[in-house]
Short mmCIF file of C-alpha atoms and ligand atoms in Angstrom, two decimals:
data_model
loop_
_atom_site.label_atom_id
_atom_site.label_comp_id
_atom_site.label_asym_id
_atom_site.label_seq_id
_atom_site.Cartn_x
_atom_site.Cartn_y
_atom_site.Cartn_z
CA MET A 195 -10.84 -3.86 26.57
CA VAL A 196 -9.48 -2.23 23.45
CA SER A 197 -12.89 -1.39 22.04
CA ARG A 198 -13.47 0.70 25.15
CA ARG A 199 -10.12 2.36 24.64
CA TYR A 200 -11.22 3.68 21.23
CA ALA A 201 -15.03 3.75 21.33
CA GLY A 202 -16.50 7.22 20.99
CA ARG A 203 -13.23 8.88 20.01
CA LEU A 204 -12.55 10.91 16.86
CA ILE A 205 -9.78 9.93 14.44
CA ALA A 206 -8.24 12.28 11.86
CA LEU A 207 -7.48 11.18 8.29
CA ALA A 208 -5.45 13.17 5.77
CA THR A 209 -6.38 12.21 2.23
CA GLN A 210 -6.94 14.00 -1.06
CA HIS A 211 -7.99 10.79 -2.74
CA GLY A 212 -11.31 9.89 -1.13
CA LYS A 213 -9.97 7.19 1.21
CA GLN A 214 -12.55 8.17 3.86
CA GLN A 215 -15.07 6.19 1.73
CA VAL A 216 -13.39 2.88 2.59
CA LEU A 217 -11.91 3.66 6.02
CA ALA A 218 -14.86 5.21 7.88
CA ARG A 219 -17.01 2.06 8.14
CA PRO A 220 -14.39 -0.46 9.36
CA LEU A 221 -13.16 2.02 11.98
CA ARG A 222 -16.70 2.73 13.18
CA HIS A 223 -17.92 -0.88 13.23
CA GLY A 224 -14.70 -2.44 14.46
CA LEU A 225 -13.52 0.12 17.00
CA GLY A 226 -16.34 2.63 17.53
CA LEU A 227 -14.24 5.44 16.05
CA THR A 228 -15.64 8.39 14.09
CA LEU A 229 -13.51 9.49 11.15
CA ARG A 230 -12.82 13.18 10.59
CA HIS A 231 -11.36 14.29 7.25
CA ALA A 232 -8.35 16.62 7.67
CA ALA A 233 -8.99 18.29 4.32
CA SER A 234 -6.43 21.07 4.87
CA VAL A 235 -3.43 18.69 4.85
CA ASN A 236 -1.72 18.52 1.45
CA THR A 237 -0.68 14.87 1.36
CA ASP A 238 1.34 15.40 -1.85
CA ARG A 239 4.03 17.18 0.17
CA PHE A 240 4.93 13.76 1.67
CA GLY A 241 5.69 12.38 -1.81
CA SER A 242 3.58 11.00 -4.63
CA PHE A 243 3.40 7.96 -6.88
CA ALA A 244 3.90 10.06 -9.96
CA GLY A 245 7.37 10.96 -8.70
CA ASP A 246 6.86 14.75 -9.00
CA GLN A 247 7.58 14.92 -5.29
CA VAL A 248 10.13 12.40 -4.07
CA ARG A 249 9.38 10.62 -0.79
CA SER A 250 11.98 11.61 1.78
CA ALA A 251 11.29 8.59 4.03
CA ASP A 252 10.22 4.96 3.58
CA ALA A 253 6.52 4.26 3.09
CA PRO A 254 5.59 3.28 6.68
CA THR A 255 7.41 6.36 8.02
CA THR A 256 5.70 8.60 5.45
CA CYS A 257 2.41 7.04 6.51
CA ARG A 258 3.02 7.84 10.19
CA LEU A 259 4.00 11.44 9.32
CA LYS A 260 0.74 11.85 7.37
CA ALA A 261 -1.30 10.48 10.32
CA GLU A 262 0.48 12.92 12.67
CA ALA A 263 -0.14 15.86 10.30
CA ALA A 264 -3.85 14.90 10.20
CA LEU A 265 -4.33 14.76 13.97
CA GLU A 266 -2.40 18.02 14.42
CA ALA A 267 -4.51 19.75 11.76
CA LEU A 268 -7.74 18.83 13.58
CA ASP A 269 -6.28 19.10 17.10
CA LEU A 270 -7.15 15.45 17.90
CA ASP A 271 -5.14 12.76 19.70
CA LEU A 272 -5.80 10.02 17.11
CA GLY A 273 -4.79 9.93 13.46
CA ILE A 274 -4.70 7.44 10.60
CA ALA A 275 -3.07 7.43 7.16
CA SER A 276 -2.62 5.10 4.22
CA GLU A 277 0.36 4.69 1.94
CA GLY A 278 1.15 2.35 -0.92
CA SER A 279 4.10 1.46 -3.11
CA PHE A 280 4.12 -0.45 -6.38
CA GLY A 281 6.75 -2.09 -8.53
CA PRO A 282 7.76 -5.23 -10.37
CA HIS A 283 7.22 -8.53 -8.53
CA PRO A 284 10.56 -9.56 -6.88
CA ALA A 285 10.21 -13.21 -7.93
CA VAL A 286 7.93 -13.33 -10.98
CA PRO A 287 9.07 -11.41 -14.08
CA PHE A 288 6.45 -9.23 -15.85
CA LEU A 289 4.19 -9.37 -12.81
CA ALA A 290 3.48 -6.30 -10.68
CA MET A 291 3.24 -6.22 -6.91
CA GLY A 292 1.90 -3.69 -4.45
CA GLN A 293 2.40 -3.08 -0.79
CA GLU A 294 -0.08 -1.10 1.28
CA TRP A 295 0.27 0.31 4.78
CA LEU A 296 -2.15 1.73 7.30
CA VAL A 297 -0.76 3.48 10.36
CA LEU A 298 -2.80 4.49 13.40
CA VAL A 299 -1.18 7.03 15.74
CA ASP A 300 -2.58 7.30 19.27
CA ARG A 301 -1.01 10.36 20.93
CA ARG A 302 -3.07 9.99 24.12
CA ASP A 303 -1.59 6.61 25.02
CA GLY A 304 1.58 6.80 22.90
CA PHE A 305 0.94 3.94 20.45
CA VAL A 306 1.85 3.71 16.76
CA ILE A 307 0.19 0.67 15.14
CA THR A 308 1.35 -0.27 11.64
CA GLN A 309 -0.43 -2.82 9.48
CA PRO A 310 1.17 -3.76 6.12
CA MET A 311 -0.36 -5.86 3.36
CA LEU A 312 1.11 -7.34 0.19
CA CYS A 313 -1.13 -7.03 -2.89
CA SER A 314 -0.41 -9.35 -5.78
CA HIS A 315 -3.71 -8.19 -7.30
CA THR A 316 -2.78 -4.82 -8.84
CA ASN A 317 -2.98 -3.28 -12.30
CA PHE A 318 0.30 -1.35 -11.84
CA GLY A 319 2.22 -1.06 -15.10
CA SER A 320 3.60 1.17 -17.85
CA CYS A 321 3.82 1.05 -21.62
CA THR A 322 5.15 3.10 -24.54
CA ALA A 323 3.16 3.60 -27.73
CA ALA A 324 2.46 6.11 -30.48
CA ASP A 325 -1.34 5.85 -30.37
CA PRO A 326 -4.07 4.02 -28.38
CA GLU A 327 -4.65 1.40 -31.13
CA SER A 328 -1.09 0.07 -30.88
CA CYS A 329 -1.41 -0.55 -27.12
CA ALA A 330 -5.00 -1.82 -27.05
CA SER A 331 -4.18 -5.09 -25.27
CA TRP A 332 -2.16 -3.28 -22.57
CA LEU A 333 -5.09 -0.88 -22.06
CA ARG A 334 -7.38 -3.87 -21.48
CA GLN A 335 -4.84 -5.48 -19.16
CA VAL A 336 -4.67 -2.39 -16.88
CA ALA A 337 -8.49 -2.08 -16.92
CA PHE A 338 -8.65 1.28 -18.70
CA PRO A 339 -10.96 3.27 -18.60
CA SER A 340 -12.33 2.14 -15.21
CA HIS A 341 -8.76 2.63 -13.94
CA ALA A 342 -7.14 5.97 -14.86
CA LEU A 343 -3.83 6.58 -16.65
CA MET A 344 -1.07 9.21 -16.69
CA VAL A 345 0.72 10.31 -19.88
CA ARG A 346 4.08 11.92 -20.60
CA PRO A 347 6.46 12.08 -23.57
CA HIS A 348 8.89 9.12 -23.66
CA ALA A 349 12.34 10.66 -23.09
CA GLY A 350 14.30 7.53 -24.05
CA GLU A 351 15.74 4.80 -21.82
CA ARG A 352 18.85 6.74 -20.80
CA ALA A 353 17.35 10.19 -20.29
CA ASP A 354 15.63 11.57 -17.19
CA PRO A 355 11.85 11.17 -17.38
CA LEU A 356 9.94 14.17 -18.75
CA PRO A 357 7.13 15.73 -16.67
CA TRP A 358 3.61 14.27 -16.79
CA LEU A 359 1.28 16.02 -19.25
CA ALA A 360 -1.90 14.67 -17.69
CA LYS A 361 -3.06 12.40 -14.86
CA GLY A 362 -6.38 10.85 -13.95
CA ILE A 363 -7.23 10.14 -17.60
CA HIS A 364 -10.49 8.16 -17.72
CA GLY A 365 -11.69 8.63 -21.31
CA ALA A 366 -10.59 7.25 -24.69
CA ALA A 367 -10.79 10.64 -26.47
CA GLU A 368 -8.83 12.33 -23.70
CA LEU A 369 -6.18 9.57 -23.86
CA ALA A 370 -5.79 9.88 -27.65
CA GLN A 371 -5.45 13.64 -27.37
CA TRP A 372 -2.73 13.54 -24.67
CA MET A 373 -0.86 10.72 -26.44
CA ALA A 374 -0.70 12.89 -29.59
CA VAL A 375 0.79 15.78 -27.59
CA ALA A 376 3.29 13.41 -25.93
CA VAL A 377 4.35 11.92 -29.29
CA ASP A 378 5.05 15.43 -30.62
CA LEU A 379 7.20 16.28 -27.58
CA SER A 380 9.08 12.97 -27.41
CA PRO A 381 12.52 12.64 -29.09
CA LEU A 382 11.49 9.04 -29.89
CA GLY A 383 7.98 9.94 -31.09
CA LEU A 384 6.43 7.82 -28.31
CA ALA A 385 4.09 8.44 -25.41
CA TRP A 386 4.82 6.91 -21.98
CA LEU A 387 1.64 5.59 -20.34
CA GLU A 388 1.45 4.59 -16.72
CA THR A 389 -1.35 3.49 -14.40
CA ASP A 390 -2.51 6.26 -12.04
CA MET A 391 -2.26 4.56 -8.64
CA ARG A 392 -3.99 7.28 -6.61
CA ALA A 393 -6.84 5.59 -4.77
CA HIS A 394 -9.66 7.66 -6.32
CA CYS A 395 -8.33 6.78 -9.80
CA ASN A 396 -7.89 3.08 -9.11
CA PRO A 397 -10.83 0.98 -7.83
CA THR A 398 -8.57 -2.08 -7.36
CA ARG A 399 -6.36 -0.11 -4.99
CA MET A 400 -9.36 1.37 -3.17
CA ALA A 401 -10.63 -2.20 -2.58
CA SER A 402 -7.18 -3.22 -1.22
CA ILE A 403 -7.24 -0.31 1.24
CA ARG A 404 -10.70 -1.43 2.42
CA ARG A 405 -9.42 -5.00 3.01
CA LEU A 406 -6.41 -3.62 4.86
CA ALA A 407 -8.68 -1.47 7.06
CA PHE A 408 -10.36 -4.64 8.38
CA ARG A 409 -6.93 -6.15 9.08
CA LEU A 410 -5.87 -3.02 10.96
CA VAL A 411 -9.06 -3.11 13.03
CA ARG A 412 -8.34 -6.76 13.96
CA ARG A 413 -4.78 -5.88 14.88
CA VAL A 414 -5.80 -2.91 17.02
CA GLY A 415 -8.21 -5.28 18.78
CA ALA A 416 -5.43 -7.78 19.57
CA THR A 417 -3.70 -7.03 22.86
CA CYS A 418 -0.16 -7.79 24.04
CA PRO A 419 -0.18 -10.83 26.37
CA ALA A 420 2.39 -9.08 28.60
CA CYS A 421 1.19 -5.46 28.89
CA GLU A 422 -2.27 -5.43 27.23
CA ALA A 423 -1.34 -2.65 24.80
CA PRO A 424 -3.35 -2.74 21.54
CA GLY A 425 -1.79 -3.64 18.19
CA TRP A 426 -0.25 -7.04 18.99
CA GLY A 427 0.64 -8.71 15.69
CA LEU A 428 3.13 -10.00 13.15
CA VAL A 429 6.34 -7.95 13.14
CA SER A 430 8.70 -10.16 11.12
CA THR A 431 9.19 -13.59 9.60
CA ARG A 432 12.15 -16.00 9.67
CA ALA A 433 13.08 -18.00 6.60
CA GLY A 434 14.38 -21.56 6.84
CA LEU A 435 11.43 -23.93 6.36
CA PRO A 436 13.15 -27.35 5.97
CA CYS A 437 12.95 -29.23 2.67
CA ARG A 438 10.60 -32.23 2.88
CA ALA A 439 13.08 -34.44 1.01
CA CYS A 440 16.49 -33.56 2.48
CA GLY A 441 15.78 -31.37 5.52
CA LEU A 442 17.95 -28.46 4.31
CA ALA A 443 16.73 -24.94 5.13
CA THR A 444 14.91 -23.17 2.28
CA GLU A 445 14.09 -19.51 1.68
CA LEU A 446 10.47 -20.12 2.73
CA VAL A 447 9.14 -18.74 6.01
CA GLN A 448 9.55 -21.11 8.97
CA LEU A 449 8.62 -18.91 11.93
CA GLU A 450 6.44 -15.84 12.44
CA GLU A 451 7.45 -13.32 15.06
CA PHE A 452 4.66 -11.49 16.89
CA GLY A 453 5.40 -8.35 18.83
CA CYS A 454 4.02 -5.49 20.91
CA VAL A 455 3.99 -1.79 19.96
CA ALA A 456 4.55 -0.69 23.56
CA CYS A 457 6.84 -3.20 25.30
CA SER A 458 9.62 -5.53 24.16
CA HIS A 459 7.49 -8.69 24.41
CA ARG A 460 8.00 -10.99 21.39
CA ARG A 461 6.80 -14.48 20.54
CA LEU A 462 8.16 -16.78 17.83
CA LEU A 463 5.46 -19.08 16.47
CA PRO A 464 5.26 -21.68 13.69
CA ARG A 465 3.49 -20.61 10.49
CA ARG A 466 -0.23 -20.03 10.99
CA ASP A 467 -1.02 -22.08 7.86
CA GLY A 468 0.49 -25.17 9.54
CA LEU A 469 3.11 -25.80 6.83
CA THR A 470 6.10 -27.54 8.47
CA ALA A 471 8.11 -28.65 5.42
CA ALA A 472 8.89 -27.12 2.04
CA ASP A 473 8.30 -28.68 -1.35
CA PRO A 474 11.69 -29.87 -2.74
CA GLY A 475 11.03 -27.46 -5.65
CA HIS A 476 12.04 -24.64 -3.27
CA CYS A 477 15.17 -26.45 -2.05
CA PRO A 478 18.61 -25.13 -3.10
CA TYR A 479 20.01 -28.71 -2.87
CA CYS A 480 17.19 -30.78 -4.44
CA ASN A 481 16.33 -28.17 -7.08
CA PRO A 482 19.41 -25.99 -7.59
ZN1 LIG B 194 16.03 -30.68 -0.42
ZN1 LIG B 195 3.39 -5.24 25.46
#
């Protein structure tokens, strides 16, 4: 039983952004774990959204390193960390997309369990403007002031970005003040505004991390059919769902591959949503 594997144990979390608020309950109710905040770990040294500190590894690797730093800081054998990345939607122009990861590191039994989640519901975005009035609709769109902003002078499209003047801006007066400073410092007379994606500045992101925590708990509770290790779950997908009209392979997912974190056991299964054919709208032959 997995719940017995984790019940009563302590798990370390490194966060400077209040993520213990949304992670403690799912871990306690789902797995019987007690969360300990590794407050001494500076998570910014692993890279930040604002780009002041460039990430040296990909997001899931960064996430694992943070979890390991947390458990080492508290001298525990279990650690957890969260990481996110945001950018333009790969398929839909002008739409933003987020990806979140949670990684649980179990040093006692040697497991690393990674749970990703795609988030199409995000306020991620940026905008250039000379004053708050001229970007009022963008401010509404990114849910300011409940969601915080960062401000820097706009350096121009071809120049390297200038440093941030302020982050975590939650108030209209504060925003106007920093935009005025940015306009003065910008060669184009424009401020660059961007959503502050740190969890404590972004309730939408905090809610995503909470949803992901429940998914991680479910995954930790799923055991490998071959070796009974925890963390059995989706590891990759295979495209090629056939077109309903002509049978040609499309870019849509046809098979889901489930795998184990401890052994090489893998299982290829049809899509869980039961879809066996693609709409001809997705077909390169029927709808080129
Ligand atoms: Zn077709
Ligand atoms: Zn296994």
